[in-house]
Amino acid sequence: QLKKEIIRLIEHEASFGTAGRITLKLNAIQDPQVIDALYAASAAGTKVNMVVRGICCLRAGVPGLSENITVRSVLGRYLEHSRIYRFDHGLDGREPLHLIGSADLMIRNLSGRVETLVRLTHPKHRAWLDTVLGFLHDDANVHFRLQPDDSWQLVGQHHGAGDAQRQLHEWVVATQSR
């Protein structure tokens, strides 16, 4: 049931074409049906931005297949397990949909386990997730970017490049101590 709903959300966002945007933070993506839905969204012009910590069976940036999909991996001192799903046009086509939960996009998670995603509706909580995603997708921070040939390119290994995990940690400590 969860896989069907995720695919439905991807297809709904893809219906907005180039105005659509899907942002995902996961540990792994391996389910072929979900990957095919993301490829179809890319073909429709929808931007798909992903942070994947581990297994990634999706091919990113391949002309004619996934040119609108970017995948990065942010590795650092802190072991992260959060899963965040963001669909810019949400359920009503007007307001972004933010989901958090336990599910990675793997066959074993979507077909053989009990997994859940929870919708966040409070504006403060949605803004918090957007800030987290902003740190992770900031090109000024060190990350690995998945290339069309399935290799990973290190980006930002220069003086002044930021550490997204450190920045996120410092931000959480500062904002939660108020």
mmCIF file of C-alpha atoms in Angstrom:
data_model
loop_
_atom_site.group_PDB
_atom_site.id
_atom_site.type_symbol
_atom_site.label_atom_id
_atom_site.label_comp_id
_atom_site.label_asym_id
_atom_site.label_seq_id
_atom_site.Cartn_x
_atom_site.Cartn_y
_atom_site.Cartn_z
ATOM 1 C CA GLN A 1 0.000 0.000 0.000
ATOM 2 C CA LEU A 2 2.788 2.448 0.881
ATOM 3 C CA LYS A 3 4.578 1.869 -2.428
ATOM 4 C CA LYS A 4 1.371 2.602 -4.361
ATOM 5 C CA GLU A 5 0.913 5.843 -2.441
ATOM 6 C CA ILE A 6 4.518 6.954 -3.014
ATOM 7 C CA ILE A 7 4.181 6.244 -6.735
ATOM 8 C CA ARG A 8 0.858 8.132 -6.797
ATOM 9 C CA LEU A 9 2.517 11.148 -5.154
ATOM 10 C CA ILE A 10 5.395 11.032 -7.656
ATOM 11 C CA GLU A 11 2.940 10.836 -10.570
ATOM 12 C CA HIS A 12 0.868 13.693 -9.137
ATOM 13 C CA GLU A 13 3.938 15.927 -8.850
ATOM 14 C CA ALA A 14 5.015 14.908 -12.366
ATOM 15 C CA SER A 15 1.641 16.125 -13.672
ATOM 16 C CA PHE A 16 2.935 19.666 -13.010
ATOM 17 C CA GLY A 17 5.739 19.108 -15.518
ATOM 18 C CA THR A 18 8.582 21.594 -15.263
ATOM 19 C CA ALA A 19 6.866 23.328 -12.318
ATOM 20 C CA GLY A 20 7.059 20.097 -10.310
ATOM 21 C CA ARG A 21 9.756 19.364 -7.751
ATOM 22 C CA ILE A 22 10.383 16.302 -5.602
ATOM 23 C CA THR A 23 12.977 16.353 -2.825
ATOM 24 C CA LEU A 24 13.933 13.140 -1.042
ATOM 25 C CA LYS A 25 16.372 12.305 1.752
ATOM 26 C CA LEU A 26 16.841 8.573 2.159
ATOM 27 C CA ASN A 27 19.275 5.906 3.169
ATOM 28 C CA ALA A 28 18.627 3.815 0.055
ATOM 29 C CA ILE A 29 16.669 3.572 -3.197
ATOM 30 C CA GLN A 30 16.397 0.249 -4.969
ATOM 31 C CA ASP A 31 12.718 -0.455 -5.782
ATOM 32 C CA PRO A 32 12.412 -0.643 -9.606
ATOM 33 C CA GLN A 33 8.794 0.563 -9.738
ATOM 34 C CA VAL A 34 9.576 3.667 -7.703
ATOM 35 C CA ILE A 35 12.703 4.287 -9.783
ATOM 36 C CA ASP A 36 10.637 3.998 -12.980
ATOM 37 C CA ALA A 37 8.114 6.506 -11.578
ATOM 38 C CA LEU A 38 10.964 8.937 -10.847
ATOM 39 C CA TYR A 39 12.329 8.446 -14.381
ATOM 40 C CA ALA A 40 8.850 9.239 -15.752
ATOM 41 C CA ALA A 41 8.706 12.367 -13.579
ATOM 42 C CA SER A 42 12.093 13.430 -14.942
ATOM 43 C CA ALA A 43 10.859 12.860 -18.499
ATOM 44 C CA ALA A 44 7.890 15.129 -17.713
ATOM 45 C CA GLY A 45 10.349 17.865 -16.717
ATOM 46 C CA THR A 46 9.901 17.540 -12.959
ATOM 47 C CA LYS A 47 13.055 18.222 -10.946
ATOM 48 C CA VAL A 48 13.981 15.418 -8.552
ATOM 49 C CA ASN A 49 16.654 16.235 -5.961
ATOM 50 C CA MET A 50 17.814 13.410 -3.737
ATOM 51 C CA VAL A 51 20.195 12.882 -0.843
ATOM 52 C CA VAL A 52 20.971 9.165 -0.579
ATOM 53 C CA ARG A 53 23.335 7.968 2.138
ATOM 54 C CA GLY A 54 23.788 4.378 0.956
ATOM 55 C CA ILE A 55 22.505 2.115 -1.814
ATOM 56 C CA CYS A 56 21.352 3.943 -4.947
ATOM 57 C CA CYS A 57 20.200 1.855 -7.922
ATOM 58 C CA LEU A 58 18.813 4.914 -9.730
ATOM 59 C CA ARG A 59 20.917 6.464 -12.479
ATOM 60 C CA ALA A 60 21.021 10.253 -12.285
ATOM 61 C CA GLY A 61 21.604 12.828 -15.005
ATOM 62 C CA VAL A 62 21.381 10.402 -17.931
ATOM 63 C CA PRO A 63 20.110 12.194 -21.071
ATOM 64 C CA GLY A 64 16.761 10.813 -22.180
ATOM 65 C CA LEU A 65 16.301 8.903 -18.925
ATOM 66 C CA SER A 66 16.970 11.005 -15.853
ATOM 67 C CA GLU A 67 18.398 14.370 -16.865
ATOM 68 C CA ASN A 68 16.190 16.122 -14.284
ATOM 69 C CA ILE A 69 17.333 13.919 -11.395
ATOM 70 C CA THR A 70 20.271 14.786 -9.151
ATOM 71 C CA VAL A 71 21.591 12.513 -6.425
ATOM 72 C CA ARG A 72 24.099 13.504 -3.801
ATOM 73 C CA SER A 73 25.521 11.784 -0.771
ATOM 74 C CA VAL A 74 26.468 13.788 2.290
ATOM 75 C CA LEU A 75 28.803 11.849 4.533
ATOM 76 C CA GLY A 76 30.297 13.108 7.720
ATOM 77 C CA ARG A 77 30.759 12.707 11.414
ATOM 78 C CA TYR A 78 27.107 12.023 12.205
ATOM 79 C CA LEU A 79 25.331 8.866 11.084
ATOM 80 C CA GLU A 80 21.942 10.004 9.815
ATOM 81 C CA HIS A 81 18.907 7.803 9.367
ATOM 82 C CA SER A 82 16.167 10.333 8.697
ATOM 83 C CA ARG A 83 13.860 9.931 5.728
ATOM 84 C CA ILE A 84 12.234 13.071 4.358
ATOM 85 C CA TYR A 85 9.874 13.244 1.391
ATOM 86 C CA ARG A 86 8.826 16.627 -0.043
ATOM 87 C CA PHE A 87 6.444 17.155 -2.953
ATOM 88 C CA ASP A 88 6.133 20.830 -3.931
ATOM 89 C CA HIS A 89 2.497 20.627 -5.049
ATOM 90 C CA GLY A 90 1.317 18.330 -2.274
ATOM 91 C CA LEU A 91 -2.104 16.760 -2.326
ATOM 92 C CA ASP A 92 -4.057 19.831 -3.392
ATOM 93 C CA GLY A 93 -1.681 21.224 -6.007
ATOM 94 C CA ARG A 94 -1.087 24.371 -3.966
ATOM 95 C CA GLU A 95 0.833 23.596 -0.795
ATOM 96 C CA PRO A 96 3.936 21.407 -0.372
ATOM 97 C CA LEU A 97 3.537 17.993 1.211
ATOM 98 C CA HIS A 98 6.170 17.042 3.797
ATOM 99 C CA LEU A 99 6.457 13.444 4.981
ATOM 100 C CA ILE A 100 8.837 11.815 7.450
ATOM 101 C CA GLY A 101 9.070 8.180 8.353
ATOM 102 C CA SER A 102 10.827 4.867 8.421
ATOM 103 C CA ALA A 103 10.649 3.803 4.784
ATOM 104 C CA ASP A 104 13.550 3.674 2.384
ATOM 105 C CA LEU A 105 12.628 3.054 -1.244
ATOM 106 C CA MET A 106 13.670 -0.593 -1.273
ATOM 107 C CA ILE A 107 11.644 -3.671 -2.202
ATOM 108 C CA ARG A 108 12.120 -5.169 1.262
ATOM 109 C CA ASN A 109 10.896 -1.972 2.930
ATOM 110 C CA LEU A 110 7.923 -1.329 0.657
ATOM 111 C CA SER A 111 6.748 -4.916 0.128
ATOM 112 C CA GLY A 112 7.912 -7.041 3.039
ATOM 113 C CA ARG A 113 7.774 -4.816 6.120
ATOM 114 C CA VAL A 114 5.422 -2.586 7.999
ATOM 115 C CA GLU A 115 6.687 0.932 7.293
ATOM 116 C CA THR A 116 5.087 4.304 7.777
ATOM 117 C CA LEU A 117 5.269 7.869 6.550
ATOM 118 C CA VAL A 118 3.708 10.693 8.534
ATOM 119 C CA ARG A 119 2.493 13.980 7.079
ATOM 120 C CA LEU A 120 3.670 17.150 8.795
ATOM 121 C CA THR A 121 1.050 19.886 8.711
ATOM 122 C CA HIS A 122 2.286 22.520 11.157
ATOM 123 C CA PRO A 123 4.058 25.354 9.287
ATOM 124 C CA LYS A 124 6.875 25.455 11.866
ATOM 125 C CA HIS A 125 7.630 21.750 11.376
ATOM 126 C CA ARG A 126 7.520 22.014 7.588
ATOM 127 C CA ALA A 127 9.865 25.027 7.709
ATOM 128 C CA TRP A 128 12.232 23.037 9.940
ATOM 129 C CA LEU A 129 12.376 20.229 7.349
ATOM 130 C CA ASP A 130 12.933 22.743 4.551
ATOM 131 C CA THR A 131 15.896 24.145 6.500
ATOM 132 C CA VAL A 132 17.338 20.645 6.964
ATOM 133 C CA LEU A 133 16.967 19.946 3.238
ATOM 134 C CA GLY A 134 18.515 23.332 2.473
ATOM 135 C CA PHE A 135 21.685 22.460 4.399
ATOM 136 C CA LEU A 136 21.951 19.104 2.637
ATOM 137 C CA HIS A 137 21.361 20.513 -0.860
ATOM 138 C CA ASP A 138 23.629 23.559 -0.499
ATOM 139 C CA ASP A 139 26.224 23.324 -3.281
ATOM 140 C CA ALA A 140 28.714 25.215 -1.084
ATOM 141 C CA ASN A 141 28.921 22.151 1.182
ATOM 142 C CA VAL A 142 31.098 19.104 0.570
ATOM 143 C CA HIS A 143 29.190 16.193 -0.972
ATOM 144 C CA PHE A 144 29.461 13.428 -3.506
ATOM 145 C CA ARG A 145 27.388 13.788 -6.693
ATOM 146 C CA LEU A 146 26.238 10.748 -8.655
ATOM 147 C CA GLN A 147 27.359 11.015 -12.283
ATOM 148 C CA PRO A 148 25.577 9.610 -15.362
ATOM 149 C CA ASP A 149 28.237 6.859 -15.590
ATOM 150 C CA ASP A 150 27.348 5.749 -12.009
ATOM 151 C CA SER A 151 30.576 7.135 -10.542
ATOM 152 C CA TRP A 152 30.570 9.510 -7.588
ATOM 153 C CA GLN A 153 32.294 12.889 -7.926
ATOM 154 C CA LEU A 154 33.523 14.697 -4.837
ATOM 155 C CA VAL A 155 32.246 18.279 -4.902
ATOM 156 C CA GLY A 156 33.477 21.097 -2.687
ATOM 157 C CA GLN A 157 36.763 19.714 -1.464
ATOM 158 C CA HIS A 158 38.399 23.127 -1.306
ATOM 159 C CA HIS A 159 39.211 25.723 1.303
ATOM 160 C CA GLY A 160 36.004 27.296 2.492
ATOM 161 C CA ALA A 161 33.721 24.410 1.530
ATOM 162 C CA GLY A 162 31.159 23.786 4.228
ATOM 163 C CA ASP A 163 30.176 20.722 6.208
ATOM 164 C CA ALA A 164 26.400 20.283 5.971
ATOM 165 C CA GLN A 165 26.197 17.945 8.946
ATOM 166 C CA ARG A 166 28.198 20.275 11.186
ATOM 167 C CA GLN A 167 26.124 23.278 10.094
ATOM 168 C CA LEU A 168 22.914 21.355 10.673
ATOM 169 C CA HIS A 169 24.072 20.208 14.112
ATOM 170 C CA GLU A 170 25.044 23.750 15.115
ATOM 171 C CA TRP A 171 21.736 25.108 13.833
ATOM 172 C CA VAL A 172 19.731 22.514 15.774
ATOM 173 C CA VAL A 173 21.666 23.181 18.985
ATOM 174 C CA ALA A 174 21.227 26.948 18.595
ATOM 175 C CA THR A 175 17.525 26.864 17.736
ATOM 176 C CA GLN A 176 16.520 24.202 20.255
ATOM 177 C CA SER A 177 18.274 25.890 23.180
ATOM 178 C CA ARG A 178 16.118 29.008 22.885
#
